[in-house]
XYZ file of C-alpha atoms in Angstrom:
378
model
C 0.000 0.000 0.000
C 1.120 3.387 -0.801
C 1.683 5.837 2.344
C 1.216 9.325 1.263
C 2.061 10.389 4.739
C 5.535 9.652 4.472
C 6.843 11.674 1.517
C 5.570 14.402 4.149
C 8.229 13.764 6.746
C 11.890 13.465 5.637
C 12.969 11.286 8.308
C 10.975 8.810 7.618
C 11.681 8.711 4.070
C 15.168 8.189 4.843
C 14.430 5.261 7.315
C 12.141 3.876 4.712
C 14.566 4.405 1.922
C 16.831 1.575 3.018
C 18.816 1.335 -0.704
C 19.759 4.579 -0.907
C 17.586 5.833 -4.272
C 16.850 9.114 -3.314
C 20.356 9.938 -2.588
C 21.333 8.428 -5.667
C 19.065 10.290 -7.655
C 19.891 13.300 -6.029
C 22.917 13.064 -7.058
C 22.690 12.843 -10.380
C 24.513 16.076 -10.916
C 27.365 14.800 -9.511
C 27.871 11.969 -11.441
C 27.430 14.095 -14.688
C 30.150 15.803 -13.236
C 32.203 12.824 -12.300
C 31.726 11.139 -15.523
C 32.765 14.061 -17.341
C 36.204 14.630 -16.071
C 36.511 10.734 -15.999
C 35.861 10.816 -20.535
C 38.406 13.883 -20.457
C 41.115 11.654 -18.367
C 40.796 8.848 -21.108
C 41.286 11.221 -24.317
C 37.539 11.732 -25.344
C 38.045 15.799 -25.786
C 41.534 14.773 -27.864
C 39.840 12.869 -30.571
C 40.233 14.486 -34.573
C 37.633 12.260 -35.811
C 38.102 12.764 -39.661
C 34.284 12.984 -40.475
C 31.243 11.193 -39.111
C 30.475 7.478 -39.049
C 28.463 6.397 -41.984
C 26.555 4.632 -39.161
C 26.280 4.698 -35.378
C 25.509 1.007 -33.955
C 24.602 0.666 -30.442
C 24.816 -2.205 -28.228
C 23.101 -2.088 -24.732
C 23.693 -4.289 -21.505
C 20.399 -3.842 -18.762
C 17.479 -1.764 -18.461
C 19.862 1.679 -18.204
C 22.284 0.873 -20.778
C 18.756 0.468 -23.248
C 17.447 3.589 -22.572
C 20.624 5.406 -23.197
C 20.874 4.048 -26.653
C 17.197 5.327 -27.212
C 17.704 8.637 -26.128
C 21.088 8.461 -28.324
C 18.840 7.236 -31.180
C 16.500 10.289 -30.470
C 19.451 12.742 -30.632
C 21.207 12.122 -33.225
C 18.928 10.387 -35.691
C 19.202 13.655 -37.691
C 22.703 13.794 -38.294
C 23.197 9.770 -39.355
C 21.665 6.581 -39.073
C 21.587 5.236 -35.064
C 20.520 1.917 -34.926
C 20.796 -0.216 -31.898
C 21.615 -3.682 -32.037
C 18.655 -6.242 -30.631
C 20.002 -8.988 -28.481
C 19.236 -12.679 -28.596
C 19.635 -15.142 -26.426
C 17.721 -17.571 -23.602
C 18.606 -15.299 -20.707
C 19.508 -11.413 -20.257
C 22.699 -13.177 -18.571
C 23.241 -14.935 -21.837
C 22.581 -12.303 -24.387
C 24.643 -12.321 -27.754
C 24.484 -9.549 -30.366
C 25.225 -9.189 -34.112
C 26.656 -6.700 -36.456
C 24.844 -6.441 -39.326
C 25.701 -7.977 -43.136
C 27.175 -4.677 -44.235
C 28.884 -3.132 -41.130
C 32.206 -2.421 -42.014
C 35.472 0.283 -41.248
C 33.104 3.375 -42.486
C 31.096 2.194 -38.987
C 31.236 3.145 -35.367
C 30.131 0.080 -32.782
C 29.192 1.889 -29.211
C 29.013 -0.783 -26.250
C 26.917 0.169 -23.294
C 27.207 -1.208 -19.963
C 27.402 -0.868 -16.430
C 29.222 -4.428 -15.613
C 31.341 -5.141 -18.460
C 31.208 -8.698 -17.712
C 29.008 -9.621 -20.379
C 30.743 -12.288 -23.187
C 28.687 -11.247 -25.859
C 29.777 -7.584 -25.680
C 33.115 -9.120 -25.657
C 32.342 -10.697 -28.944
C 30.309 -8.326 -30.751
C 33.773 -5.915 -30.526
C 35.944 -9.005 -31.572
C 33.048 -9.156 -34.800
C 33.568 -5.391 -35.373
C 37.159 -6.100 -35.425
C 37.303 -8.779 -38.083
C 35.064 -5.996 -39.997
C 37.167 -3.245 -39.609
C 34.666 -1.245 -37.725
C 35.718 0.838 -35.031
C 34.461 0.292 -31.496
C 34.098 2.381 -28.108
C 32.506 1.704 -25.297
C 31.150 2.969 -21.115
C 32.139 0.301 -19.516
C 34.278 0.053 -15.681
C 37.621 0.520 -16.071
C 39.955 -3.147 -15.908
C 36.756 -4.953 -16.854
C 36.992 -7.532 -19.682
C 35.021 -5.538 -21.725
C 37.199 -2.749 -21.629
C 40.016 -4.640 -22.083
C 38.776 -6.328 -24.916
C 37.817 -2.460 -26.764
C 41.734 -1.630 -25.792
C 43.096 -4.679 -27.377
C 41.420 -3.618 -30.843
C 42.688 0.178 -30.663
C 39.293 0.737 -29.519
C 38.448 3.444 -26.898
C 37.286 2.518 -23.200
C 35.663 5.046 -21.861
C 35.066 4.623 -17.833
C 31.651 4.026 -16.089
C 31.430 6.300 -12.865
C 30.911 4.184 -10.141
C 28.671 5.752 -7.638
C 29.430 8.985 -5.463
C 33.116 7.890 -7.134
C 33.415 5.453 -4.154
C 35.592 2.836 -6.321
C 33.336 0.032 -5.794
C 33.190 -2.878 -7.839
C 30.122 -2.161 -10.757
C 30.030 -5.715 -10.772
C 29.339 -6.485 -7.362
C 26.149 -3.570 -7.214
C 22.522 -4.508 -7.905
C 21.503 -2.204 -10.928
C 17.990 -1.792 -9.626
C 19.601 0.305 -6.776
C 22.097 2.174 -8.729
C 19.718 4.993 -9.538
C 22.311 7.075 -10.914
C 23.765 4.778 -13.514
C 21.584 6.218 -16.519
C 23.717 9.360 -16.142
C 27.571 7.408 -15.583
C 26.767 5.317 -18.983
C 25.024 8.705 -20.950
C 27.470 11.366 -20.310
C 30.724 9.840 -21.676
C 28.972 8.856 -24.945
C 27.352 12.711 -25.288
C 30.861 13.873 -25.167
C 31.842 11.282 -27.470
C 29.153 11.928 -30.023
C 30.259 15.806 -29.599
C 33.525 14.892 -31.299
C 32.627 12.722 -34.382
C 29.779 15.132 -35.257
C 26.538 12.906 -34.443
C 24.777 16.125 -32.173
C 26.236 18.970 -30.128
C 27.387 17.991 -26.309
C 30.154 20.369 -25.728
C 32.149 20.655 -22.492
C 29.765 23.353 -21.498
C 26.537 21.650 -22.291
C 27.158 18.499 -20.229
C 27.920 21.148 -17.116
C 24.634 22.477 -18.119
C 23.040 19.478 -17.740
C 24.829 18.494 -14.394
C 23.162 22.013 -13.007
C 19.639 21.230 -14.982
C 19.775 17.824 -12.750
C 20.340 19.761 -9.635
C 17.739 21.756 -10.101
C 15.601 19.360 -10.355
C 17.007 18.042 -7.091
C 16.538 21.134 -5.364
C 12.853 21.362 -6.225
C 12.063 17.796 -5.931
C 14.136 17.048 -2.878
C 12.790 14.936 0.402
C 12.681 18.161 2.112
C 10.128 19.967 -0.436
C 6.503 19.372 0.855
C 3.966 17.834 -1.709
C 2.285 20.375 -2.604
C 5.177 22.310 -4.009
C 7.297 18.851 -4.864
C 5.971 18.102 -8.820
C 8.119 14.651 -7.998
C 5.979 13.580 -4.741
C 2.650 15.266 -6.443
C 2.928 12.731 -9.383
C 3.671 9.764 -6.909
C 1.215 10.364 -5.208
C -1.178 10.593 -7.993
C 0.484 7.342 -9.963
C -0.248 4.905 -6.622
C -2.877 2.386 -7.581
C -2.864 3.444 -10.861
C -2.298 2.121 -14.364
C -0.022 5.396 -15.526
C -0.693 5.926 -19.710
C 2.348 8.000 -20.307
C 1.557 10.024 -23.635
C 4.460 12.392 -25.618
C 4.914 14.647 -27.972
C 8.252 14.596 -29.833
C 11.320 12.199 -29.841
C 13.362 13.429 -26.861
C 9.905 13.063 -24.377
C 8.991 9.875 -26.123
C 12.252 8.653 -25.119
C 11.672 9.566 -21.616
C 8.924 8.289 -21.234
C 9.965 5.217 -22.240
C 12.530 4.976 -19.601
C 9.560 6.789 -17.078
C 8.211 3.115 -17.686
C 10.956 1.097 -17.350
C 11.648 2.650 -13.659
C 8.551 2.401 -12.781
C 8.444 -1.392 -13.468
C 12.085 -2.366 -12.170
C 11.842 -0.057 -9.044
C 8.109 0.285 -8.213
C 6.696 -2.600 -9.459
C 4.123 -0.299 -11.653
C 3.681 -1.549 -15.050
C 3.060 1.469 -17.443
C 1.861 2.167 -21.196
C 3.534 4.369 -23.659
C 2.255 6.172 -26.957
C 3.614 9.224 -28.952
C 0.718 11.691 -29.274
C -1.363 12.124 -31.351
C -1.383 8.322 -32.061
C -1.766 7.358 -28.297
C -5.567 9.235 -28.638
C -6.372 6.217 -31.089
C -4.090 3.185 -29.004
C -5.410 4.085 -25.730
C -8.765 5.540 -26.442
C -10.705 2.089 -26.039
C -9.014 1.530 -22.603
C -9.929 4.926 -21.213
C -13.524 3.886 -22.687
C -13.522 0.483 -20.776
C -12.183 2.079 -17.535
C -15.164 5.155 -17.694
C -17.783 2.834 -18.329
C -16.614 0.100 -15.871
C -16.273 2.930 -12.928
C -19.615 4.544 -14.341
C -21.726 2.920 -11.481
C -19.165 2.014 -8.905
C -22.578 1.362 -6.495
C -24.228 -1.343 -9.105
C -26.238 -3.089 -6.276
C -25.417 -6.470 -7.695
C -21.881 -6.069 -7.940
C -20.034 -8.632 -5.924
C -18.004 -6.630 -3.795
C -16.222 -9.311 -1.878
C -14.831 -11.331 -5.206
C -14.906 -8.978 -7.752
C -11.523 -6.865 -8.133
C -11.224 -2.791 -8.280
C -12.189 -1.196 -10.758
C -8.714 -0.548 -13.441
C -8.281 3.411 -12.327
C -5.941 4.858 -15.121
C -4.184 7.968 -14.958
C -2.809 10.411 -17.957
C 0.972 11.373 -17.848
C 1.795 13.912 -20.489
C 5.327 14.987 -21.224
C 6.380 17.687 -23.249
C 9.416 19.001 -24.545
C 8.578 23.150 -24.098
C 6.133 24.243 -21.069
C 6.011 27.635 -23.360
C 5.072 25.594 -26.747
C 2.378 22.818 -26.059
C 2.154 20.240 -28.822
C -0.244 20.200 -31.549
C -2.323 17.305 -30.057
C -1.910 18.441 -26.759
C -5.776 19.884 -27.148
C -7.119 16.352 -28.291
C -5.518 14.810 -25.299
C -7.052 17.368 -22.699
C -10.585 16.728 -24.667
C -9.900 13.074 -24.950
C -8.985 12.445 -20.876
C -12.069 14.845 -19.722
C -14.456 13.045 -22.070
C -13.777 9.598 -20.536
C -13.190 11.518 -17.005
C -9.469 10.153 -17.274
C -6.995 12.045 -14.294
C -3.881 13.581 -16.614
C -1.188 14.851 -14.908
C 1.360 16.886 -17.082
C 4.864 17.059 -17.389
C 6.739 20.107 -19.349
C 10.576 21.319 -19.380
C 11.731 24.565 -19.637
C 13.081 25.932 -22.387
C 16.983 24.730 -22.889
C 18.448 22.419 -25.602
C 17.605 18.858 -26.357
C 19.864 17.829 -23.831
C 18.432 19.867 -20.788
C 14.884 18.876 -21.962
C 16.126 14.786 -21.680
C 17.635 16.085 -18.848
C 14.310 17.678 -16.400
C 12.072 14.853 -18.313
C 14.138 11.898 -16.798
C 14.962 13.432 -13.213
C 11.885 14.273 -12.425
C 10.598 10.578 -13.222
C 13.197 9.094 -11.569
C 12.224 11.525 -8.363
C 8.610 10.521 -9.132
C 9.397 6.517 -9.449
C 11.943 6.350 -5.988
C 9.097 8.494 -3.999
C 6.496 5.709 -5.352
C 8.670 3.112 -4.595
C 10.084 4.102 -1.037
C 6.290 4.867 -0.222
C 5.164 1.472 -1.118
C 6.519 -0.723 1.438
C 4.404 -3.901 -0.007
C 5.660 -3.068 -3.536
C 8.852 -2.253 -3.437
């Protein structure tokens, strides 16, 4: 059961909060930070790429590592094809990937992952080798993976272990590592800075680092619920199937990820849609849930064996709080027709980068309060 009365006393979040998320994703800032000066140490601002990659391939390790590839996919799309590379395999443990027929030297392989343990990685970069296609990848320093990508003249670039304590990435659960999105991201924004894919300057990733603790500061344990857009939305996602609607490729990417958290950390499974095609996907499940809650006091309903009604509730993020998508409208009309609770999600104004950047924190805030507050759950 969810306890709203804890997100409004600090103290007890702590005590409740025995992994250590909300400090984690607090933090966040910090390990932009970290993970910056980290890529600089191993060469990353040095590179003289001669030109772009004719393509980008990704290759993704755990729940993180995936949605860092799709928010890569969503940023640089526009500048060359980003493709990420599907994995196969009976277990996640046991997962194998594949170049493609035509990958060759004109080709950049990116490996993502917070372990680096993983033998298929280790083979997908001795496949890119035989091919003549380049390969870098986030990874912990001294891990096989990275030295596999350093045999090959590859470059390693190092995962930033959290609050830069040195511990073994191998020997943390991921579910608790709520800061790992940022370790594996930054590194591969500077990186995609130098061969051309998007803009990520020095400057930029700082920016982000500060957009994070912004976030932080208004989403903090400390800020009461009322004012606290994080503990608001948690609040308002318990018991709740959350429909998590977008508009445009940087917020459909978060809330993709806004769905994996929620799933891994809360237990909450969640349904995504880009707008204005989520009207038509979801439509006959907002219909179902209206008419099913339409006479909650049906005198023959069985109220001993029959389950709760499904309650749903409307998340939808934007990319500008100034410049509302086009189908933002039909989505208002749509939820108030079928008396569906929406809860919405804007950025400020900033760059691509800032906009991934408020999207994601605040849904990480969102899922850890959720979490922490459902002792049962979690």
């Amino acid at each position: 059961m969810f306890d709203e009365s804890l997100l409004e006393d600090p103290e007890a979040l702590a005590r409740a909060d025995g992994r250590g998320l909300l400090l984690r994703v607090a933090a966040a800032g910090a390990r932009v930070r970290t993970a910056v000066r980290l890529a600089e140490e191993a060469g990353v601002t040095a590179l003289r790429p001669d030109g772009r990659p004719r393509t980008v391939l990704l290759a993704a390790s755990g729940p993180d590592a995936a949605a860092v590839a799709d928010l890569l996919v969503a940023l640089g799309s526009q500048s060359c094809p980003v493709e990420v590379l599907p994995p196969t395999g009976p277990t996640p443990q046991q997962s194998q990937w594949t170049l493609p027929g035509w990958a060759g030297p004109l080709d950049l392989l990116l490996l993502i992952t917070p372990q680096g343990s993983e033998q298929g990685l280790t083979d997908l970069v001795e496949q890119a080798y035989r091919r003549g296609c380049t390969a870098a990848a986030v990874t912990p320093a001294k891990a096989p993976l990275a030295e596999a990508v350093e045999q090959v003249r590859g470059m390693a670039l190092p995962f930033a272990a959290p609050f830069g304590n040195g511990a073994d990435p191998a020997d943390e659960d991921p579910a608790n590592d709520a800061g790992a999105f940022w370790a594996l991201l930054t590194p591969l924004l500077a990186l995609a800075d130098r061969i051309g894919l998007f803009a990520a300057p020095t400057e930029a990733l700082h920016g982000v680092a500060d957009r994070l603790d912004e976030v932080a500061a208004r989403c903090g344990p400390a800020i009461a619920t009322y004012t606290n857009p994080a503990k608001t939305l948690a609040a308002e996602l318990a018991d709740a199937l959350p429909l998590l609607w977008s508009h445009g490729r940087i917020s459909a990417s978060a809330a993709r990820r806004f769905a994996t958290v929620l799933g891994i950390r809360a237990g909450l499974p969640a349904l995504t849609a880009e707008l204005p095609a989520a009207l038509t996907a979801h439509g006959p499940l907002q219909a179902s849930a209206s008419a099913l809650a339409a006479d909650p006091e049906d005198f023959f309903r069985d109220r001993v064996e029959e389950p709760e009604n499904l309650r749903l509730r409307i998340v939808l993020l934007q990319e500008d709080a100034d410049r509302p998508g086009p189908a933002t409208p039909a989505a208002r009309e749509q939820a108030y027709a079928h008396d569906t609770p929406l809860s919405e999600i804007a950025a400020a104004t900033g760059s691509p980068l800032d906009t991934a950047a408020e999207l994601i924190a605040l849904a990480d805030f969102a899922s850890v309060y959720l979490t922490v507050a459902s002792a049962e759950r979690a």
